[in-house]
Amino acid sequence: MKKIIFLGIFTLIFSNTFAVINLETKAGLSLMDKYDISGGGYSGSISYNFGAEGLYEASDTTEVGLGFGYKYNSPAKGSIYSTNSSDSMHLFNSLHIYGVAKYTFPEVGQYTFYGKYYLGMSYNTIGNYDWALSVKPGIYTGLGLGLEYGNVVGDLSYCIQETQVTFINPDNGNSQETKSVKHSSINITAGYRFELPWFK
């Protein structure tokens, strides 16, 4: 699956060498982190993210390209191995590398609206939780809507990643157990868009 995803990204990036290349930088907040850990639901809070996307113009309305982003994932409220509601689990942070497709709708005055689709991989680093031992990479996907005004861009997106986290179980002699984790977030970002000068 990973090979298919990255082969598709490679093909999208290099299939049109002479296209106009645009770069969008962005940073913002994740208003809500949600975790599904082996069927159990846990809520996070506000966190932050930033990244960049390189896009080439495949047609008048469509751009495709490659993006990356870093996201600090907020701690999930509660604990797998405790009944104390004040506990929290900072399980992992994420580096996303993904392909992106952008469709631009007709302009409305000075504003341009667009939709985006993301598909790639999330490479995770373990967070600060006593019972979390390691975390694997996972599939990353998302949908977004955005607005351009001049060179300023703003995105609202919903993104999901699925991974596996290995825990140390203190209730079972500190044995290791691996749990599937689905992490989702609603993100609001703002940034700047410009054409890379060496492609003019």
PDB file of C-alpha atoms in Angstrom:
ATOM      1  CA  MET A   1       0.000   0.000   0.000  1.00  0.00           C
ATOM      2  CA  LYS A   2       2.819   2.423   0.903  1.00  0.00           C
ATOM      3  CA  LYS A   3       4.579   1.755  -2.418  1.00  0.00           C
ATOM      4  CA  ILE A   4       1.376   2.426  -4.363  1.00  0.00           C
ATOM      5  CA  ILE A   5       0.794   5.742  -2.532  1.00  0.00           C
ATOM      6  CA  PHE A   6       4.313   7.039  -3.088  1.00  0.00           C
ATOM      7  CA  LEU A   7       4.404   5.873  -6.696  1.00  0.00           C
ATOM      8  CA  GLY A   8       1.209   7.850  -7.279  1.00  0.00           C
ATOM      9  CA  ILE A   9       2.690  10.945  -5.603  1.00  0.00           C
ATOM     10  CA  PHE A  10       5.879  10.654  -7.676  1.00  0.00           C
ATOM     11  CA  THR A  11       3.855  10.364 -10.895  1.00  0.00           C
ATOM     12  CA  LEU A  12       1.717  13.397 -10.016  1.00  0.00           C
ATOM     13  CA  ILE A  13       4.728  15.579  -9.272  1.00  0.00           C
ATOM     14  CA  PHE A  14       6.845  14.753 -12.300  1.00  0.00           C
ATOM     15  CA  SER A  15       4.293  14.009 -15.011  1.00  0.00           C
ATOM     16  CA  ASN A  16       4.267  17.652 -16.116  1.00  0.00           C
ATOM     17  CA  THR A  17       7.746  19.115 -15.813  1.00  0.00           C
ATOM     18  CA  PHE A  18       6.919  22.463 -17.405  1.00  0.00           C
ATOM     19  CA  ALA A  19       3.821  23.305 -15.363  1.00  0.00           C
ATOM     20  CA  VAL A  20       3.629  26.403 -13.183  1.00  0.00           C
ATOM     21  CA  ILE A  21       4.736  25.483  -9.656  1.00  0.00           C
ATOM     22  CA  ASN A  22       3.117  27.229  -6.682  1.00  0.00           C
ATOM     23  CA  LEU A  23       4.081  26.955  -3.027  1.00  0.00           C
ATOM     24  CA  GLU A  24       1.595  27.380  -0.186  1.00  0.00           C
ATOM     25  CA  THR A  25       2.873  27.768   3.356  1.00  0.00           C
ATOM     26  CA  LYS A  26       0.462  27.491   6.259  1.00  0.00           C
ATOM     27  CA  ALA A  27       0.185  27.384  10.038  1.00  0.00           C
ATOM     28  CA  GLY A  28      -2.725  27.267  12.431  1.00  0.00           C
ATOM     29  CA  LEU A  29      -4.706  25.503  15.109  1.00  0.00           C
ATOM     30  CA  SER A  30      -6.358  22.133  15.453  1.00  0.00           C
ATOM     31  CA  LEU A  31      -9.582  22.923  17.273  1.00  0.00           C
ATOM     32  CA  MET A  32     -10.433  19.379  18.262  1.00  0.00           C
ATOM     33  CA  ASP A  33      -8.400  16.170  18.542  1.00  0.00           C
ATOM     34  CA  LYS A  34     -10.296  12.893  18.832  1.00  0.00           C
ATOM     35  CA  TYR A  35      -8.824   9.467  19.584  1.00  0.00           C
ATOM     36  CA  ASP A  36     -10.401   6.070  19.074  1.00  0.00           C
ATOM     37  CA  ILE A  37      -8.201   3.557  20.917  1.00  0.00           C
ATOM     38  CA  SER A  38      -9.310  -0.022  20.280  1.00  0.00           C
ATOM     39  CA  GLY A  39     -12.950   1.079  20.313  1.00  0.00           C
ATOM     40  CA  GLY A  40     -12.710   3.519  23.235  1.00  0.00           C
ATOM     41  CA  GLY A  41     -13.222   7.243  22.581  1.00  0.00           C
ATOM     42  CA  TYR A  42     -11.030   9.984  24.073  1.00  0.00           C
ATOM     43  CA  SER A  43     -11.099  13.750  23.492  1.00  0.00           C
ATOM     44  CA  GLY A  44      -8.159  16.122  23.181  1.00  0.00           C
ATOM     45  CA  SER A  45      -8.065  19.907  23.092  1.00  0.00           C
ATOM     46  CA  ILE A  46      -6.596  22.719  20.984  1.00  0.00           C
ATOM     47  CA  SER A  47      -3.205  22.023  19.406  1.00  0.00           C
ATOM     48  CA  TYR A  48      -1.114  23.515  16.608  1.00  0.00           C
ATOM     49  CA  ASN A  49       0.195  22.560  13.175  1.00  0.00           C
ATOM     50  CA  PHE A  50       2.220  23.972  10.287  1.00  0.00           C
ATOM     51  CA  GLY A  51       3.375  22.873   6.853  1.00  0.00           C
ATOM     52  CA  ALA A  52       3.812  23.588   3.154  1.00  0.00           C
ATOM     53  CA  GLU A  53       2.486  22.292  -0.166  1.00  0.00           C
ATOM     54  CA  GLY A  54       4.089  22.413  -3.607  1.00  0.00           C
ATOM     55  CA  LEU A  55       1.451  22.398  -6.361  1.00  0.00           C
ATOM     56  CA  TYR A  56       1.571  22.434 -10.154  1.00  0.00           C
ATOM     57  CA  GLU A  57      -1.248  23.484 -12.435  1.00  0.00           C
ATOM     58  CA  ALA A  58      -2.587  20.390 -14.175  1.00  0.00           C
ATOM     59  CA  SER A  59      -5.451  22.430 -15.689  1.00  0.00           C
ATOM     60  CA  ASP A  60      -7.188  25.797 -15.271  1.00  0.00           C
ATOM     61  CA  THR A  61      -9.103  24.487 -12.250  1.00  0.00           C
ATOM     62  CA  THR A  62      -6.928  21.675 -10.874  1.00  0.00           C
ATOM     63  CA  GLU A  63      -3.559  21.522  -9.138  1.00  0.00           C
ATOM     64  CA  VAL A  64      -1.780  18.459  -7.796  1.00  0.00           C
ATOM     65  CA  GLY A  65       1.369  18.133  -5.745  1.00  0.00           C
ATOM     66  CA  LEU A  66       3.150  17.131  -2.598  1.00  0.00           C
ATOM     67  CA  GLY A  67       2.811  18.442   0.940  1.00  0.00           C
ATOM     68  CA  PHE A  68       4.257  17.974   4.373  1.00  0.00           C
ATOM     69  CA  GLY A  69       3.174  19.136   7.798  1.00  0.00           C
ATOM     70  CA  TYR A  70       3.998  18.808  11.472  1.00  0.00           C
ATOM     71  CA  LYS A  71       1.243  18.480  14.056  1.00  0.00           C
ATOM     72  CA  TYR A  72       1.525  18.575  17.812  1.00  0.00           C
ATOM     73  CA  ASN A  73      -1.270  16.260  18.942  1.00  0.00           C
ATOM     74  CA  SER A  74      -2.928  17.403  22.153  1.00  0.00           C
ATOM     75  CA  PRO A  75      -3.078  14.982  25.113  1.00  0.00           C
ATOM     76  CA  ALA A  76      -6.193  12.804  25.241  1.00  0.00           C
ATOM     77  CA  LYS A  77      -8.254  13.239  28.393  1.00  0.00           C
ATOM     78  CA  GLY A  78      -8.361  10.092  30.523  1.00  0.00           C
ATOM     79  CA  SER A  79      -6.130   7.068  30.756  1.00  0.00           C
ATOM     80  CA  ILE A  80      -6.293   3.507  29.512  1.00  0.00           C
ATOM     81  CA  TYR A  81      -4.839   2.158  32.756  1.00  0.00           C
ATOM     82  CA  SER A  82      -6.541   4.452  35.254  1.00  0.00           C
ATOM     83  CA  THR A  83     -10.072   5.470  36.217  1.00  0.00           C
ATOM     84  CA  ASN A  84      -8.933   8.966  37.236  1.00  0.00           C
ATOM     85  CA  SER A  85     -10.762  11.393  34.905  1.00  0.00           C
ATOM     86  CA  SER A  86      -8.093  14.066  35.480  1.00  0.00           C
ATOM     87  CA  ASP A  87      -5.391  11.932  33.841  1.00  0.00           C
ATOM     88  CA  SER A  88      -4.272  12.556  30.271  1.00  0.00           C
ATOM     89  CA  MET A  89      -2.297  10.726  27.580  1.00  0.00           C
ATOM     90  CA  HIS A  90       0.082  12.569  25.267  1.00  0.00           C
ATOM     91  CA  LEU A  91       0.506   9.609  22.931  1.00  0.00           C
ATOM     92  CA  PHE A  92       2.401  10.952  19.880  1.00  0.00           C
ATOM     93  CA  ASN A  93       3.136  13.839  17.530  1.00  0.00           C
ATOM     94  CA  SER A  94       2.956  13.560  13.749  1.00  0.00           C
ATOM     95  CA  LEU A  95       4.882  14.452  10.606  1.00  0.00           C
ATOM     96  CA  HIS A  96       2.631  14.128   7.541  1.00  0.00           C
ATOM     97  CA  ILE A  97       3.932  13.553   4.008  1.00  0.00           C
ATOM     98  CA  TYR A  98       1.141  13.399   1.451  1.00  0.00           C
ATOM     99  CA  GLY A  99      -0.132  13.958  -2.050  1.00  0.00           C
ATOM    100  CA  VAL A 100      -2.658  16.732  -2.485  1.00  0.00           C
ATOM    101  CA  ALA A 101      -5.235  17.519  -5.167  1.00  0.00           C
ATOM    102  CA  LYS A 102      -6.792  20.996  -5.268  1.00  0.00           C
ATOM    103  CA  TYR A 103      -9.875  22.003  -7.257  1.00  0.00           C
ATOM    104  CA  THR A 104     -10.607  25.718  -7.698  1.00  0.00           C
ATOM    105  CA  PHE A 105     -14.194  26.952  -8.038  1.00  0.00           C
ATOM    106  CA  PRO A 106     -15.173  30.037 -10.105  1.00  0.00           C
ATOM    107  CA  GLU A 107     -14.132  33.344  -8.551  1.00  0.00           C
ATOM    108  CA  VAL A 108     -16.612  35.351  -6.498  1.00  0.00           C
ATOM    109  CA  GLY A 109     -15.497  38.957  -6.718  1.00  0.00           C
ATOM    110  CA  GLN A 110     -11.924  39.062  -5.406  1.00  0.00           C
ATOM    111  CA  TYR A 111     -12.276  35.713  -3.624  1.00  0.00           C
ATOM    112  CA  THR A 112     -11.459  32.247  -4.914  1.00  0.00           C
ATOM    113  CA  PHE A 113     -12.848  29.153  -3.187  1.00  0.00           C
ATOM    114  CA  TYR A 114     -11.330  25.687  -3.486  1.00  0.00           C
ATOM    115  CA  GLY A 115     -11.505  22.132  -2.222  1.00  0.00           C
ATOM    116  CA  LYS A 116      -8.598  19.848  -1.333  1.00  0.00           C
ATOM    117  CA  TYR A 117      -8.048  16.133  -0.873  1.00  0.00           C
ATOM    118  CA  TYR A 118      -5.061  14.686   1.000  1.00  0.00           C
ATOM    119  CA  LEU A 119      -3.619  11.159   0.939  1.00  0.00           C
ATOM    120  CA  GLY A 120      -0.282  10.021   2.321  1.00  0.00           C
ATOM    121  CA  MET A 121       1.566   8.758   5.365  1.00  0.00           C
ATOM    122  CA  SER A 122       1.961   9.999   8.916  1.00  0.00           C
ATOM    123  CA  TYR A 123       5.304   9.379  10.621  1.00  0.00           C
ATOM    124  CA  ASN A 124       4.842   9.609  14.366  1.00  0.00           C
ATOM    125  CA  THR A 125       7.095  10.187  17.363  1.00  0.00           C
ATOM    126  CA  ILE A 126       6.141   8.916  20.799  1.00  0.00           C
ATOM    127  CA  GLY A 127       4.786  11.512  23.206  1.00  0.00           C
ATOM    128  CA  ASN A 128       4.906  11.917  26.980  1.00  0.00           C
ATOM    129  CA  TYR A 129       2.819   9.156  28.524  1.00  0.00           C
ATOM    130  CA  ASP A 130       4.339   6.705  30.998  1.00  0.00           C
ATOM    131  CA  TRP A 131       2.703   3.618  29.513  1.00  0.00           C
ATOM    132  CA  ALA A 132       3.243   4.416  25.794  1.00  0.00           C
ATOM    133  CA  LEU A 133       6.303   2.610  24.437  1.00  0.00           C
ATOM    134  CA  SER A 134       6.293   3.093  20.642  1.00  0.00           C
ATOM    135  CA  VAL A 135       4.112   4.204  17.727  1.00  0.00           C
ATOM    136  CA  LYS A 136       4.050   3.101  14.086  1.00  0.00           C
ATOM    137  CA  PRO A 137       3.567   5.135  10.893  1.00  0.00           C
ATOM    138  CA  GLY A 138       0.056   5.139   9.481  1.00  0.00           C
ATOM    139  CA  ILE A 139      -2.154   6.159   6.573  1.00  0.00           C
ATOM    140  CA  TYR A 140      -3.091   9.861   6.543  1.00  0.00           C
ATOM    141  CA  THR A 141      -6.068  11.279   4.660  1.00  0.00           C
ATOM    142  CA  GLY A 142      -8.264  14.362   4.736  1.00  0.00           C
ATOM    143  CA  LEU A 143     -10.674  16.759   3.047  1.00  0.00           C
ATOM    144  CA  GLY A 144     -10.598  20.522   3.134  1.00  0.00           C
ATOM    145  CA  LEU A 145     -12.197  23.726   1.904  1.00  0.00           C
ATOM    146  CA  GLY A 146     -10.373  26.977   1.473  1.00  0.00           C
ATOM    147  CA  LEU A 147     -10.399  30.598   0.371  1.00  0.00           C
ATOM    148  CA  GLU A 148      -7.843  32.697  -1.510  1.00  0.00           C
ATOM    149  CA  TYR A 149      -7.688  36.474  -1.356  1.00  0.00           C
ATOM    150  CA  GLY A 150      -4.748  37.767  -3.329  1.00  0.00           C
ATOM    151  CA  ASN A 151      -1.824  35.665  -2.101  1.00  0.00           C
ATOM    152  CA  VAL A 152      -3.381  34.901   1.278  1.00  0.00           C
ATOM    153  CA  VAL A 153      -4.928  31.445   1.723  1.00  0.00           C
ATOM    154  CA  GLY A 154      -7.040  29.962   4.495  1.00  0.00           C
ATOM    155  CA  ASP A 155      -7.998  26.299   4.948  1.00  0.00           C
ATOM    156  CA  LEU A 156     -10.572  24.418   7.001  1.00  0.00           C
ATOM    157  CA  SER A 157      -9.879  20.676   6.932  1.00  0.00           C
ATOM    158  CA  TYR A 158     -10.870  17.407   8.553  1.00  0.00           C
ATOM    159  CA  CYS A 159      -8.023  14.884   8.695  1.00  0.00           C
ATOM    160  CA  ILE A 160      -7.699  11.300   9.906  1.00  0.00           C
ATOM    161  CA  GLN A 161      -4.794   8.992  10.519  1.00  0.00           C
ATOM    162  CA  GLU A 162      -4.726   5.382  11.623  1.00  0.00           C
ATOM    163  CA  THR A 163      -1.783   3.890  13.471  1.00  0.00           C
ATOM    164  CA  GLN A 164      -0.790   1.442  16.209  1.00  0.00           C
ATOM    165  CA  VAL A 165       0.648   2.261  19.623  1.00  0.00           C
ATOM    166  CA  THR A 166       2.436  -0.244  21.836  1.00  0.00           C
ATOM    167  CA  PHE A 167       1.780   0.184  25.565  1.00  0.00           C
ATOM    168  CA  ILE A 168       3.200  -1.285  28.735  1.00  0.00           C
ATOM    169  CA  ASN A 169       0.285  -2.709  30.727  1.00  0.00           C
ATOM    170  CA  PRO A 170       0.907  -2.129  34.468  1.00  0.00           C
ATOM    171  CA  ASP A 171      -2.173  -4.193  35.306  1.00  0.00           C
ATOM    172  CA  ASN A 172      -0.683  -7.299  33.690  1.00  0.00           C
ATOM    173  CA  GLY A 173       2.879  -7.472  34.952  1.00  0.00           C
ATOM    174  CA  ASN A 174       4.119  -4.673  32.675  1.00  0.00           C
ATOM    175  CA  SER A 175       3.518  -6.815  29.604  1.00  0.00           C
ATOM    176  CA  GLN A 176       3.432  -5.136  26.198  1.00  0.00           C
ATOM    177  CA  GLU A 177       0.233  -4.789  24.200  1.00  0.00           C
ATOM    178  CA  THR A 178      -0.438  -3.061  20.888  1.00  0.00           C
ATOM    179  CA  LYS A 179      -3.636  -1.111  20.305  1.00  0.00           C
ATOM    180  CA  SER A 180      -5.037   0.385  17.105  1.00  0.00           C
ATOM    181  CA  VAL A 181      -5.454   4.171  17.280  1.00  0.00           C
ATOM    182  CA  LYS A 182      -7.556   6.351  14.981  1.00  0.00           C
ATOM    183  CA  HIS A 183      -6.784  10.039  15.394  1.00  0.00           C
ATOM    184  CA  SER A 184      -8.897  12.778  13.813  1.00  0.00           C
ATOM    185  CA  SER A 185      -8.763  16.556  13.958  1.00  0.00           C
ATOM    186  CA  ILE A 186     -10.459  19.688  12.626  1.00  0.00           C
ATOM    187  CA  ASN A 187      -7.820  22.180  11.480  1.00  0.00           C
ATOM    188  CA  ILE A 188      -7.919  25.874  10.660  1.00  0.00           C
ATOM    189  CA  THR A 189      -4.835  27.318   8.970  1.00  0.00           C
ATOM    190  CA  ALA A 190      -3.774  30.513   7.238  1.00  0.00           C
ATOM    191  CA  GLY A 191      -0.817  31.071   4.956  1.00  0.00           C
ATOM    192  CA  TYR A 192       0.728  32.604   1.878  1.00  0.00           C
ATOM    193  CA  ARG A 193       0.812  31.403  -1.732  1.00  0.00           C
ATOM    194  CA  PHE A 194       3.487  32.302  -4.276  1.00  0.00           C
ATOM    195  CA  GLU A 195       4.904  31.025  -7.558  1.00  0.00           C
ATOM    196  CA  LEU A 196       8.395  29.603  -7.371  1.00  0.00           C
ATOM    197  CA  PRO A 197      10.483  32.055  -9.465  1.00  0.00           C
ATOM    198  CA  TRP A 198      12.762  29.493 -11.116  1.00  0.00           C
ATOM    199  CA  PHE A 199       9.758  27.912 -12.864  1.00  0.00           C
ATOM    200  CA  LYS A 200       8.661  31.110 -14.603  1.00  0.00           C
TER     201      LYS A 200
END
